Amino acid sequence: MKKKSASLRTAQPRPQRARGASSKTTRASVPTAPHALPLHKAPIHPGSILSSTQLTVEGVSKILALASDLESEAVRTRELRLHKRRVSLLFYESSTRTRTSFELAAKSLGADTVLVSALSSSIEKGESLKDTGITLRSLGAECIILRHPSSGAPYLLAQATGLPILNAGDGIHEHPSQALLDLRTILYRCFGAKQARSVTEKSLRGMTIAIVGDIFHSRVARSNALLLPKLGARVLFCGPQPLLPEHAADIGPGVSIERDFDRALQQADVVMMLRVQQERLSGLQLDLENYTRRYQLDAARLAAQAPRALVLHPGPIIRGMEITSEVADGPQSAIEEQVHHGLAIRMALLTRALETPATPSARKKTRR
Amino acid sequence: MSSILIRGGHLIDPASNLDARRDLLLSAGRVAAVDAPGKLDALAAREHAEILNAKGLIVAPGLVDIHVHLREPGQSHKETIATGTAAAAAGGFTSVCAMPNTTPVNDSAETTRWMQSPDRGAVVRVFPIAAATRGSLGEAITEYGALKAAGAVAVSDDGKPILHDAIMHQSLAAAARAGLPVIQHAEDTRQTQGATMNAGAMAFRLGLRGMPAEAESGIVERDIQLLAGLQDSRAHLHIAHLSTAKALEAVRRANRNGLRVTCEVAPHHFALTEEAVGQYDSHARMNPPLRVQSDRAALIQGLLDGSVDAIATDHAPHCVHEKEQEFERTPNGVLGLETALGLALQVLHQKHSLPLSRVIALLSTQPAQLLHLTGRGSLAVGSFADVVLFDATATWTYCAAASKSKSRNTPFDGWTLPGKVHTTLSEGHVVYEGNS
Ligand SMILES: [Zn+2]
């Protein structure tokens, strides 16, 4: 027998039929599936703000400087910044503070805004987030501000649309604009307006920020814990076991856990109080009376343990639960200023989103 | 009657303890002869055998996957028995065991037979695994004897665990009498509600609820206790897609105590860690979830030292639109049939120096033995002519868009892997040609 190496399968002796028909001998012909298109994913637009993890110190400085510039600009000049640009607010969860803040920020830059909320839209009829995003893009949206009950939803929207996406809170994941406005509030109160234009790795060195309460369900806690240590701060999570799991301390560098509220307060330069998100507790048992006794920030406790600390709260506040009225309205509180800084930060984020060019070529995602 | 001579290849057949240059003559769907190079030429000529030139190739028993989801009946938008088995053939598999979480659940002899009907268009052999409980609801066990007679090779409620102690006990006892293994999807669902990835720091950072390793190991330990209490040497507990170091340790302990407990590991669990979830990549979402590096290392160690009995893919097709949802809404599962051999060769053979014969044993010989698939996973004379020819070193790039599966949900799209499949033969028929 001669060795045949040119073709893989050679008949010997040659079969009576043509080679192409040889598959008739097989039990069944191999079916081919209709070739669906591969998952199409656009690169995430660099004007997006999805998570604190994407922010560099330099990037934060640019946002802070832009916020200050926009804030001091004449109203008329500012209105031309994003004149007639189209911004969509896509809200799958109810929100007053954040939605109004983004909406006012967009309007004060001259942009047109469209609000789409989960009720009163085709979302109710089961339209996917991807399709809603594509529809908004087709209608001319140049940037989408998204609030969504599912962690990571902004990444999906960013990849589906290729548009700059601003994460206005996703599930229990992040709320990065809140962390930036908290940072601006801290800089203003602790160092003054001039120092709030830029930051370095050392800006918050030696400072301890205590974040207290329902850490597990808090996107504000995650965004702050991932941002503030980049500027030198130490973040101290404080709360009871079900609301503050042990591995929360591993979220990133500069984060640790102090379960005792008084000890956390004693170390804190800034105290950030969080609401217990009862709507997300689902199954977790929590004795609210006991919780309030252990973790409520009242005037006596604040005076005894942290008489000089700055008090923050992302809202909504449940007065009498995690914080008393006396503290919320007291001299150490910067809660109202947070709202004011929120507007400046969101103006900066919108400007950045609409002025950052998309990545020139969609680099194809390949791995080894 | 057609014969094929596979000539000039390097034959690896762990069942015959053979790892040498050998020619292989297939006749009437069976292995007719195995002999030294050239020794079968005369016989092949007399039989007018077709010649398959295997020069430079590994010739091995067709691969055996004891954990696939073929989605029929009832979910043919994701996969059909025809497309799923075509993907199997492309991956070198000639036997696949289909899990019962179909619509309806395969809990009857009728459905078990329907799946094996020639009308399904399977290109490789399909062995149904029937539901362990009616409707896989975990409340009342099915009729194991009748299911076995209809062709079921094991019972399982895969997709969910058999949670109640009493039902699991009954299942193990009845399966022992029927001579069937019970395959457990080990997940304490009381600890995994709303969870979509591995529990730990990364899940916390991503704001996703996590599945703790204990949710798996706890059920494995419970099952081992039930098995020990049964005191029936016929009883066989098999752990599906084992994913944690803790659960593997429990299986090792049970084996030291002489219990018949076996386990399988999926390629994605030894190739990836939870890091692959990255920015909510739905192609990295499966159940059990991708774990941490220490778990992955323990699984690899288990595959190397023989504590793990088989590699099984948990091939779980889902449509593009189903995987294009919010991470928490997207269904669990990834494709596995076309990448299993390549990943096993890359991770176990190339990176960890596991001999090729051991890789073949994990992908073919041992899984066939686990579910008593007589005549499969072996190239001994008289075995079914299920053969895979592959190039152990030549690399190829996996392209999900060109998959034979109806779905595209793989985390390995674009990966370059060793082990290009040249030809797959099922019962003597060529069912896949890589170069065509
Ligand atoms: Zn399973």
PDB file of N, CA, C and O in Angstrom, chain A residues 1 4-5 8-10 12-13 25-27 30-31 33 35-36 39 44 129-130 148 150-152 155-156 172-173 216 222 248 250 367-368, chain B residues 7 41 48-53 201 204-207 279-280 283 320 324-326 328 401 405 408 411 414-416 423 426 429-431 433:
ATOM      1  N   MET A   1       0.839  -1.198   0.000  1.00  0.00           N
ATOM      2  CA  MET A   1       0.000   0.000   0.000  1.00  0.00           C
ATOM      3  C   MET A   1       0.871   1.243   0.000  1.00  0.00           C
ATOM      4  O   MET A   1       1.813   1.340   0.775  1.00  0.00           O
ATOM      5  N   LYS A   4      -0.405   7.695   1.314  1.00  0.00           N
ATOM      6  CA  LYS A   4      -1.045   8.867   0.734  1.00  0.00           C
ATOM      7  C   LYS A   4      -1.026   9.975   1.786  1.00  0.00           C
ATOM      8  O   LYS A   4      -1.605   9.825   2.848  1.00  0.00           O
ATOM      9  N   SER A   5      -0.340  11.016   1.478  1.00  0.00           N
ATOM     10  CA  SER A   5      -0.278  12.065   2.492  1.00  0.00           C
ATOM     11  C   SER A   5      -0.961  13.358   2.055  1.00  0.00           C
ATOM     12  O   SER A   5      -1.215  14.226   2.853  1.00  0.00           O
ATOM     13  N   LEU A   8      -6.454  13.864   3.484  1.00  0.00           N
ATOM     14  CA  LEU A   8      -6.678  13.233   4.776  1.00  0.00           C
ATOM     15  C   LEU A   8      -7.322  11.860   4.616  1.00  0.00           C
ATOM     16  O   LEU A   8      -6.904  10.894   5.209  1.00  0.00           O
ATOM     17  N   ARG A   9      -8.369  11.816   3.822  1.00  0.00           N
ATOM     18  CA  ARG A   9      -9.060  10.551   3.643  1.00  0.00           C
ATOM     19  C   ARG A   9      -8.976  10.154   2.181  1.00  0.00           C
ATOM     20  O   ARG A   9      -9.405  10.874   1.307  1.00  0.00           O
ATOM     21  N   THR A  10      -8.389   9.020   1.949  1.00  0.00           N
ATOM     22  CA  THR A  10      -8.285   8.559   0.570  1.00  0.00           C
ATOM     23  C   THR A  10      -8.812   7.133   0.514  1.00  0.00           C
ATOM     24  O   THR A  10      -8.489   6.322   1.363  1.00  0.00           O
ATOM     25  N   GLN A  12      -9.152   3.323  -0.729  1.00  0.00           N
ATOM     26  CA  GLN A  12      -8.212   2.354  -1.258  1.00  0.00           C
ATOM     27  C   GLN A  12      -8.882   1.009  -1.324  1.00  0.00           C
ATOM     28  O   GLN A  12      -9.116   0.401  -0.293  1.00  0.00           O
ATOM     29  N   PRO A  13      -9.301   0.487  -2.462  1.00  0.00           N
ATOM     30  CA  PRO A  13      -9.193   1.185  -3.742  1.00  0.00           C
ATOM     31  C   PRO A  13     -10.173   2.351  -3.839  1.00  0.00           C
ATOM     32  O   PRO A  13     -11.049   2.471  -3.023  1.00  0.00           O
ATOM     33  N   THR A  25     -22.357   7.885   3.407  1.00  0.00           N
ATOM     34  CA  THR A  25     -22.173   6.707   4.240  1.00  0.00           C
ATOM     35  C   THR A  25     -22.325   7.039   5.722  1.00  0.00           C
ATOM     36  O   THR A  25     -22.489   6.158   6.534  1.00  0.00           O
ATOM     37  N   THR A  26     -22.249   8.311   6.051  1.00  0.00           N
ATOM     38  CA  THR A  26     -22.349   8.652   7.471  1.00  0.00           C
ATOM     39  C   THR A  26     -23.795   8.570   7.919  1.00  0.00           C
ATOM     40  O   THR A  26     -24.718   8.641   7.128  1.00  0.00           O
ATOM     41  N   ARG A  27     -23.969   8.404   9.215  1.00  0.00           N
ATOM     42  CA  ARG A  27     -25.303   8.156   9.766  1.00  0.00           C
ATOM     43  C   ARG A  27     -26.233   9.340   9.487  1.00  0.00           C
ATOM     44  O   ARG A  27     -27.381   9.198   9.171  1.00  0.00           O
ATOM     45  N   VAL A  30     -24.091  16.429   8.912  1.00  0.00           N
ATOM     46  CA  VAL A  30     -23.889  17.348  10.032  1.00  0.00           C
ATOM     47  C   VAL A  30     -24.699  18.615   9.791  1.00  0.00           C
ATOM     48  O   VAL A  30     -24.475  19.315   8.809  1.00  0.00           O
ATOM     49  N   PRO A  31     -25.659  18.901  10.626  1.00  0.00           N
ATOM     50  CA  PRO A  31     -26.442  20.124  10.404  1.00  0.00           C
ATOM     51  C   PRO A  31     -25.652  21.360  10.817  1.00  0.00           C
ATOM     52  O   PRO A  31     -24.817  21.299  11.698  1.00  0.00           O
ATOM     53  N   ALA A  33     -25.980  25.194  12.248  1.00  0.00           N
ATOM     54  CA  ALA A  33     -26.918  26.107  12.896  1.00  0.00           C
ATOM     55  C   ALA A  33     -26.976  27.399  12.100  1.00  0.00           C
ATOM     56  O   ALA A  33     -25.988  27.786  11.486  1.00  0.00           O
ATOM     57  N   HIS A  35     -26.306  30.915  11.512  1.00  0.00           N
ATOM     58  CA  HIS A  35     -25.258  31.652  12.203  1.00  0.00           C
ATOM     59  C   HIS A  35     -25.745  32.991  12.740  1.00  0.00           C
ATOM     60  O   HIS A  35     -25.855  33.969  12.013  1.00  0.00           O
ATOM     61  N   ALA A  36     -26.058  32.973  14.014  1.00  0.00           N
ATOM     62  CA  ALA A  36     -26.452  34.224  14.662  1.00  0.00           C
ATOM     63  C   ALA A  36     -25.246  35.150  14.703  1.00  0.00           C
ATOM     64  O   ALA A  36     -24.112  34.709  14.680  1.00  0.00           O
ATOM     65  N   LEU A  39     -22.180  38.516  19.708  1.00  0.00           N
ATOM     66  CA  LEU A  39     -22.583  39.609  20.586  1.00  0.00           C
ATOM     67  C   LEU A  39     -21.874  40.886  20.165  1.00  0.00           C
ATOM     68  O   LEU A  39     -20.658  40.944  20.135  1.00  0.00           O
ATOM     69  N   ILE A  44     -16.766  51.061  25.644  1.00  0.00           N
ATOM     70  CA  ILE A  44     -17.381  52.025  26.557  1.00  0.00           C
ATOM     71  C   ILE A  44     -16.867  53.421  26.225  1.00  0.00           C
ATOM     72  O   ILE A  44     -15.653  53.645  26.130  1.00  0.00           O
ATOM     73  N   LEU A 129     -33.347  46.704  28.173  1.00  0.00           N
ATOM     74  CA  LEU A 129     -32.526  47.903  28.386  1.00  0.00           C
ATOM     75  C   LEU A 129     -31.763  48.244  27.106  1.00  0.00           C
ATOM     76  O   LEU A 129     -31.646  49.406  26.723  1.00  0.00           O
ATOM     77  N   LYS A 130     -31.272  47.209  26.435  1.00  0.00           N
ATOM     78  CA  LYS A 130     -30.537  47.429  25.191  1.00  0.00           C
ATOM     79  C   LYS A 130     -31.424  48.150  24.166  1.00  0.00           C
ATOM     80  O   LYS A 130     -31.003  49.153  23.577  1.00  0.00           O
ATOM     81  N   HIS A 148     -30.816  52.501  37.702  1.00  0.00           N
ATOM     82  CA  HIS A 148     -31.341  51.171  37.409  1.00  0.00           C
ATOM     83  C   HIS A 148     -31.232  50.278  38.650  1.00  0.00           C
ATOM     84  O   HIS A 148     -30.250  50.371  39.374  1.00  0.00           O
ATOM     85  N   SER A 150     -30.562  47.220  38.841  1.00  0.00           N
ATOM     86  CA  SER A 150     -29.676  46.069  38.682  1.00  0.00           C
ATOM     87  C   SER A 150     -28.213  46.513  38.594  1.00  0.00           C
ATOM     88  O   SER A 150     -27.851  47.319  37.737  1.00  0.00           O
ATOM     89  N   SER A 151     -27.389  45.954  39.461  1.00  0.00           N
ATOM     90  CA  SER A 151     -25.962  46.295  39.472  1.00  0.00           C
ATOM     91  C   SER A 151     -25.343  46.006  38.107  1.00  0.00           C
ATOM     92  O   SER A 151     -25.559  44.939  37.548  1.00  0.00           O
ATOM     93  N   GLY A 152     -24.571  46.964  37.597  1.00  0.00           N
ATOM     94  CA  GLY A 152     -23.869  46.743  36.330  1.00  0.00           C
ATOM     95  C   GLY A 152     -24.649  47.154  35.094  1.00  0.00           C
ATOM     96  O   GLY A 152     -24.092  47.168  33.995  1.00  0.00           O
ATOM     97  N   TYR A 155     -23.061  49.399  32.402  1.00  0.00           N
ATOM     98  CA  TYR A 155     -22.078  48.807  31.485  1.00  0.00           C
ATOM     99  C   TYR A 155     -22.787  48.249  30.256  1.00  0.00           C
ATOM    100  O   TYR A 155     -22.330  48.396  29.130  1.00  0.00           O
ATOM    101  N   LEU A 156     -23.907  47.585  30.499  1.00  0.00           N
ATOM    102  CA  LEU A 156     -24.688  47.020  29.393  1.00  0.00           C
ATOM    103  C   LEU A 156     -25.167  48.124  28.457  1.00  0.00           C
ATOM    104  O   LEU A 156     -25.040  48.024  27.233  1.00  0.00           O
ATOM    105  N   ILE A 172     -27.066  47.788  43.929  1.00  0.00           N
ATOM    106  CA  ILE A 172     -26.319  48.088  45.150  1.00  0.00           C
ATOM    107  C   ILE A 172     -24.843  48.268  44.790  1.00  0.00           C
ATOM    108  O   ILE A 172     -23.964  48.069  45.617  1.00  0.00           O
ATOM    109  N   HIS A 173     -24.593  48.651  43.537  1.00  0.00           N
ATOM    110  CA  HIS A 173     -23.210  48.765  43.069  1.00  0.00           C
ATOM    111  C   HIS A 173     -22.598  50.128  43.361  1.00  0.00           C
ATOM    112  O   HIS A 173     -21.914  50.296  44.351  1.00  0.00           O
ATOM    113  N   PHE A 216     -23.812  47.275  53.025  1.00  0.00           N
ATOM    114  CA  PHE A 216     -24.027  46.251  51.993  1.00  0.00           C
ATOM    115  C   PHE A 216     -24.919  46.743  50.861  1.00  0.00           C
ATOM    116  O   PHE A 216     -24.642  46.492  49.691  1.00  0.00           O
ATOM    117  N   ARG A 222     -19.893  52.241  48.420  1.00  0.00           N
ATOM    118  CA  ARG A 222     -18.911  51.653  47.502  1.00  0.00           C
ATOM    119  C   ARG A 222     -18.183  52.733  46.700  1.00  0.00           C
ATOM    120  O   ARG A 222     -16.969  52.706  46.559  1.00  0.00           O
ATOM    121  N   ALA A 248     -16.156  43.236  52.971  1.00  0.00           N
ATOM    122  CA  ALA A 248     -16.300  44.617  52.500  1.00  0.00           C
ATOM    123  C   ALA A 248     -14.973  45.365  52.617  1.00  0.00           C
ATOM    124  O   ALA A 248     -14.661  46.243  51.823  1.00  0.00           O
ATOM    125  N   ASP A 250     -12.187  44.301  51.882  1.00  0.00           N
ATOM    126  CA  ASP A 250     -11.305  43.966  50.756  1.00  0.00           C
ATOM    127  C   ASP A 250     -11.715  44.653  49.463  1.00  0.00           C
ATOM    128  O   ASP A 250     -11.205  44.334  48.393  1.00  0.00           O
ATOM    129  N   ARG A 367      -8.546  38.253  23.499  1.00  0.00           N
ATOM    130  CA  ARG A 367      -7.703  37.716  24.558  1.00  0.00           C
ATOM    131  C   ARG A 367      -6.842  36.631  23.969  1.00  0.00           C
ATOM    132  O   ARG A 367      -7.215  35.995  22.990  1.00  0.00           O
ATOM    133  N   ARG A 368      -5.699  36.399  24.599  1.00  0.00           N
ATOM    134  CA  ARG A 368      -4.742  35.380  24.150  1.00  0.00           C
ATOM    135  C   ARG A 368      -5.329  34.409  23.136  1.00  0.00           C
ATOM    136  O   ARG A 368      -5.941  33.427  23.429  1.00  0.00           O
TER     137      ARG A 368
ATOM    138  N   ARG B   7      -4.612   5.164   9.789  1.00  0.00           N
ATOM    139  CA  ARG B   7      -3.251   4.697   9.564  1.00  0.00           C
ATOM    140  C   ARG B   7      -2.218   5.758   9.917  1.00  0.00           C
ATOM    141  O   ARG B   7      -2.397   6.933   9.598  1.00  0.00           O
ATOM    142  N   ASP B  41      -2.521  -3.331   6.867  1.00  0.00           N
ATOM    143  CA  ASP B  41      -2.743  -2.917   5.477  1.00  0.00           C
ATOM    144  C   ASP B  41      -3.397  -4.013   4.632  1.00  0.00           C
ATOM    145  O   ASP B  41      -4.334  -3.759   3.870  1.00  0.00           O
ATOM    146  N   HIS B  48     -11.550  -3.625   1.447  1.00  0.00           N
ATOM    147  CA  HIS B  48     -11.738  -2.388   0.678  1.00  0.00           C
ATOM    148  C   HIS B  48     -11.948  -1.200   1.606  1.00  0.00           C
ATOM    149  O   HIS B  48     -12.826  -0.360   1.399  1.00  0.00           O
ATOM    150  N   ALA B  49     -11.170  -1.144   2.643  1.00  0.00           N
ATOM    151  CA  ALA B  49     -11.322  -0.076   3.643  1.00  0.00           C
ATOM    152  C   ALA B  49     -10.881   1.266   3.087  1.00  0.00           C
ATOM    153  O   ALA B  49      -9.945   1.345   2.290  1.00  0.00           O
ATOM    154  N   GLU B  50     -11.588   2.287   3.480  1.00  0.00           N
ATOM    155  CA  GLU B  50     -11.100   3.651   3.226  1.00  0.00           C
ATOM    156  C   GLU B  50      -9.918   3.881   4.141  1.00  0.00           C
ATOM    157  O   GLU B  50      -9.850   3.314   5.232  1.00  0.00           O
ATOM    158  N   ILE B  51      -9.005   4.716   3.674  1.00  0.00           N
ATOM    159  CA  ILE B  51      -7.826   4.987   4.491  1.00  0.00           C
ATOM    160  C   ILE B  51      -7.945   6.401   5.067  1.00  0.00           C
ATOM    161  O   ILE B  51      -8.244   7.356   4.359  1.00  0.00           O
ATOM    162  N   LEU B  52      -7.734   6.489   6.333  1.00  0.00           N
ATOM    163  CA  LEU B  52      -7.690   7.796   6.980  1.00  0.00           C
ATOM    164  C   LEU B  52      -6.257   8.013   7.441  1.00  0.00           C
ATOM    165  O   LEU B  52      -5.767   7.286   8.310  1.00  0.00           O
ATOM    166  N   ASN B  53      -5.597   8.957   6.823  1.00  0.00           N
ATOM    167  CA  ASN B  53      -4.196   9.192   7.157  1.00  0.00           C
ATOM    168  C   ASN B  53      -4.098   9.996   8.451  1.00  0.00           C
ATOM    169  O   ASN B  53      -4.510  11.140   8.508  1.00  0.00           O
ATOM    170  N   ALA B 201     -15.052  39.278  48.041  1.00  0.00           N
ATOM    171  CA  ALA B 201     -14.744  40.695  47.876  1.00  0.00           C
ATOM    172  C   ALA B 201     -15.186  41.220  46.518  1.00  0.00           C
ATOM    173  O   ALA B 201     -15.698  42.329  46.407  1.00  0.00           O
ATOM    174  N   PHE B 204     -18.862  41.722  46.376  1.00  0.00           N
ATOM    175  CA  PHE B 204     -19.207  42.911  47.157  1.00  0.00           C
ATOM    176  C   PHE B 204     -18.920  44.174  46.341  1.00  0.00           C
ATOM    177  O   PHE B 204     -19.743  45.076  46.267  1.00  0.00           O
ATOM    178  N   ARG B 205     -17.764  44.214  45.724  1.00  0.00           N
ATOM    179  CA  ARG B 205     -17.395  45.411  44.952  1.00  0.00           C
ATOM    180  C   ARG B 205     -18.356  45.642  43.789  1.00  0.00           C
ATOM    181  O   ARG B 205     -18.727  46.778  43.489  1.00  0.00           O
ATOM    182  N   LEU B 206     -18.766  44.563  43.132  1.00  0.00           N
ATOM    183  CA  LEU B 206     -19.665  44.697  41.981  1.00  0.00           C
ATOM    184  C   LEU B 206     -21.123  44.865  42.397  1.00  0.00           C
ATOM    185  O   LEU B 206     -22.002  45.045  41.553  1.00  0.00           O
ATOM    186  N   GLY B 207     -21.388  44.778  43.700  1.00  0.00           N
ATOM    187  CA  GLY B 207     -22.773  44.919  44.155  1.00  0.00           C
ATOM    188  C   GLY B 207     -23.643  43.743  43.729  1.00  0.00           C
ATOM    189  O   GLY B 207     -24.809  43.918  43.428  1.00  0.00           O
ATOM    190  N   GLN B 279     -16.382  43.323  33.930  1.00  0.00           N
ATOM    191  CA  GLN B 279     -17.417  44.348  33.975  1.00  0.00           C
ATOM    192  C   GLN B 279     -18.764  43.714  33.621  1.00  0.00           C
ATOM    193  O   GLN B 279     -19.345  43.999  32.589  1.00  0.00           O
ATOM    194  N   TYR B 280     -19.197  42.821  34.478  1.00  0.00           N
ATOM    195  CA  TYR B 280     -20.518  42.190  34.345  1.00  0.00           C
ATOM    196  C   TYR B 280     -20.656  41.432  33.014  1.00  0.00           C
ATOM    197  O   TYR B 280     -21.646  41.589  32.309  1.00  0.00           O
ATOM    198  N   HIS B 283     -21.204  36.252  29.907  1.00  0.00           N
ATOM    199  CA  HIS B 283     -20.608  34.982  29.485  1.00  0.00           C
ATOM    200  C   HIS B 283     -19.733  34.371  30.572  1.00  0.00           C
ATOM    201  O   HIS B 283     -19.152  33.302  30.377  1.00  0.00           O
ATOM    202  N   VAL B 320     -28.575  34.762  22.175  1.00  0.00           N
ATOM    203  CA  VAL B 320     -27.874  36.033  22.311  1.00  0.00           C
ATOM    204  C   VAL B 320     -28.706  37.028  23.127  1.00  0.00           C
ATOM    205  O   VAL B 320     -28.210  37.661  24.054  1.00  0.00           O
ATOM    206  N   GLU B 324     -27.819  39.021  26.604  1.00  0.00           N
ATOM    207  CA  GLU B 324     -27.616  40.469  26.459  1.00  0.00           C
ATOM    208  C   GLU B 324     -28.478  41.252  27.428  1.00  0.00           C
ATOM    209  O   GLU B 324     -28.994  42.310  27.095  1.00  0.00           O
ATOM    210  N   GLN B 325     -28.688  40.722  28.601  1.00  0.00           N
ATOM    211  CA  GLN B 325     -29.504  41.416  29.590  1.00  0.00           C
ATOM    212  C   GLN B 325     -28.624  41.865  30.752  1.00  0.00           C
ATOM    213  O   GLN B 325     -27.443  41.557  30.805  1.00  0.00           O
ATOM    214  N   GLU B 326     -29.255  42.585  31.685  1.00  0.00           N
ATOM    215  CA  GLU B 326     -28.579  42.944  32.910  1.00  0.00           C
ATOM    216  C   GLU B 326     -28.007  41.660  33.529  1.00  0.00           C
ATOM    217  O   GLU B 326     -28.679  40.631  33.539  1.00  0.00           O
ATOM    218  N   GLU B 328     -27.723  40.421  36.379  1.00  0.00           N
ATOM    219  CA  GLU B 328     -28.550  39.716  37.356  1.00  0.00           C
ATOM    220  C   GLU B 328     -29.777  39.047  36.728  1.00  0.00           C
ATOM    221  O   GLU B 328     -30.420  38.212  37.350  1.00  0.00           O
ATOM    222  N   ALA B 401     -18.836  32.756  16.534  1.00  0.00           N
ATOM    223  CA  ALA B 401     -19.784  32.998  15.436  1.00  0.00           C
ATOM    224  C   ALA B 401     -19.869  31.804  14.496  1.00  0.00           C
ATOM    225  O   ALA B 401     -20.869  31.614  13.807  1.00  0.00           O
ATOM    226  N   SER B 405     -23.013  25.018  17.475  1.00  0.00           N
ATOM    227  CA  SER B 405     -24.140  25.165  18.390  1.00  0.00           C
ATOM    228  C   SER B 405     -25.065  26.249  17.862  1.00  0.00           C
ATOM    229  O   SER B 405     -24.671  27.104  17.066  1.00  0.00           O
ATOM    230  N   ARG B 408     -24.296  31.172  21.199  1.00  0.00           N
ATOM    231  CA  ARG B 408     -22.986  31.809  21.069  1.00  0.00           C
ATOM    232  C   ARG B 408     -22.365  32.159  22.413  1.00  0.00           C
ATOM    233  O   ARG B 408     -21.391  32.893  22.476  1.00  0.00           O
ATOM    234  N   PRO B 411     -17.304  32.245  27.050  1.00  0.00           N
ATOM    235  CA  PRO B 411     -16.278  33.199  27.472  1.00  0.00           C
ATOM    236  C   PRO B 411     -14.966  32.987  26.712  1.00  0.00           C
ATOM    237  O   PRO B 411     -14.011  33.722  26.938  1.00  0.00           O
ATOM    238  N   GLY B 414     -12.473  33.747  20.592  1.00  0.00           N
ATOM    239  CA  GLY B 414     -11.204  34.379  20.236  1.00  0.00           C
ATOM    240  C   GLY B 414      -9.987  33.775  20.922  1.00  0.00           C
ATOM    241  O   GLY B 414      -8.871  34.199  20.668  1.00  0.00           O
ATOM    242  N   TRP B 415     -10.192  32.784  21.762  1.00  0.00           N
ATOM    243  CA  TRP B 415      -9.050  32.138  22.426  1.00  0.00           C
ATOM    244  C   TRP B 415      -8.328  31.223  21.446  1.00  0.00           C
ATOM    245  O   TRP B 415      -8.954  30.522  20.653  1.00  0.00           O
ATOM    246  N   THR B 416      -7.023  31.235  21.529  1.00  0.00           N
ATOM    247  CA  THR B 416      -6.228  30.320  20.728  1.00  0.00           C
ATOM    248  C   THR B 416      -5.839  29.145  21.613  1.00  0.00           C
ATOM    249  O   THR B 416      -5.292  29.333  22.702  1.00  0.00           O
ATOM    250  N   THR B 423     -10.701  14.913  12.814  1.00  0.00           N
ATOM    251  CA  THR B 423     -11.814  14.075  12.384  1.00  0.00           C
ATOM    252  C   THR B 423     -12.463  13.448  13.613  1.00  0.00           C
ATOM    253  O   THR B 423     -11.779  13.061  14.555  1.00  0.00           O
ATOM    254  N   SER B 426     -18.205   8.617  14.653  1.00  0.00           N
ATOM    255  CA  SER B 426     -19.156   8.047  15.592  1.00  0.00           C
ATOM    256  C   SER B 426     -19.659   6.729  15.013  1.00  0.00           C
ATOM    257  O   SER B 426     -20.227   6.708  13.918  1.00  0.00           O
ATOM    258  N   HIS B 429     -18.704   6.206  11.433  1.00  0.00           N
ATOM    259  CA  HIS B 429     -19.017   7.221  10.435  1.00  0.00           C
ATOM    260  C   HIS B 429     -18.323   8.531  10.764  1.00  0.00           C
ATOM    261  O   HIS B 429     -18.301   8.938  11.928  1.00  0.00           O
ATOM    262  N   VAL B 430     -17.801   9.154   9.720  1.00  0.00           N
ATOM    263  CA  VAL B 430     -17.183  10.457   9.932  1.00  0.00           C
ATOM    264  C   VAL B 430     -18.297  11.473  10.201  1.00  0.00           C
ATOM    265  O   VAL B 430     -19.195  11.653   9.373  1.00  0.00           O
ATOM    266  N   VAL B 431     -18.273  12.111  11.353  1.00  0.00           N
ATOM    267  CA  VAL B 431     -19.312  13.082  11.690  1.00  0.00           C
ATOM    268  C   VAL B 431     -18.760  14.498  11.784  1.00  0.00           C
ATOM    269  O   VAL B 431     -19.504  15.465  11.923  1.00  0.00           O
ATOM    270  N   GLU B 433     -15.216  16.832  10.170  1.00  0.00           N
ATOM    271  CA  GLU B 433     -13.892  16.954   9.567  1.00  0.00           C
ATOM    272  C   GLU B 433     -13.439  18.389   9.741  1.00  0.00           C
ATOM    273  O   GLU B 433     -14.058  19.305   9.217  1.00  0.00           O
TER     274      GLU B 433
END
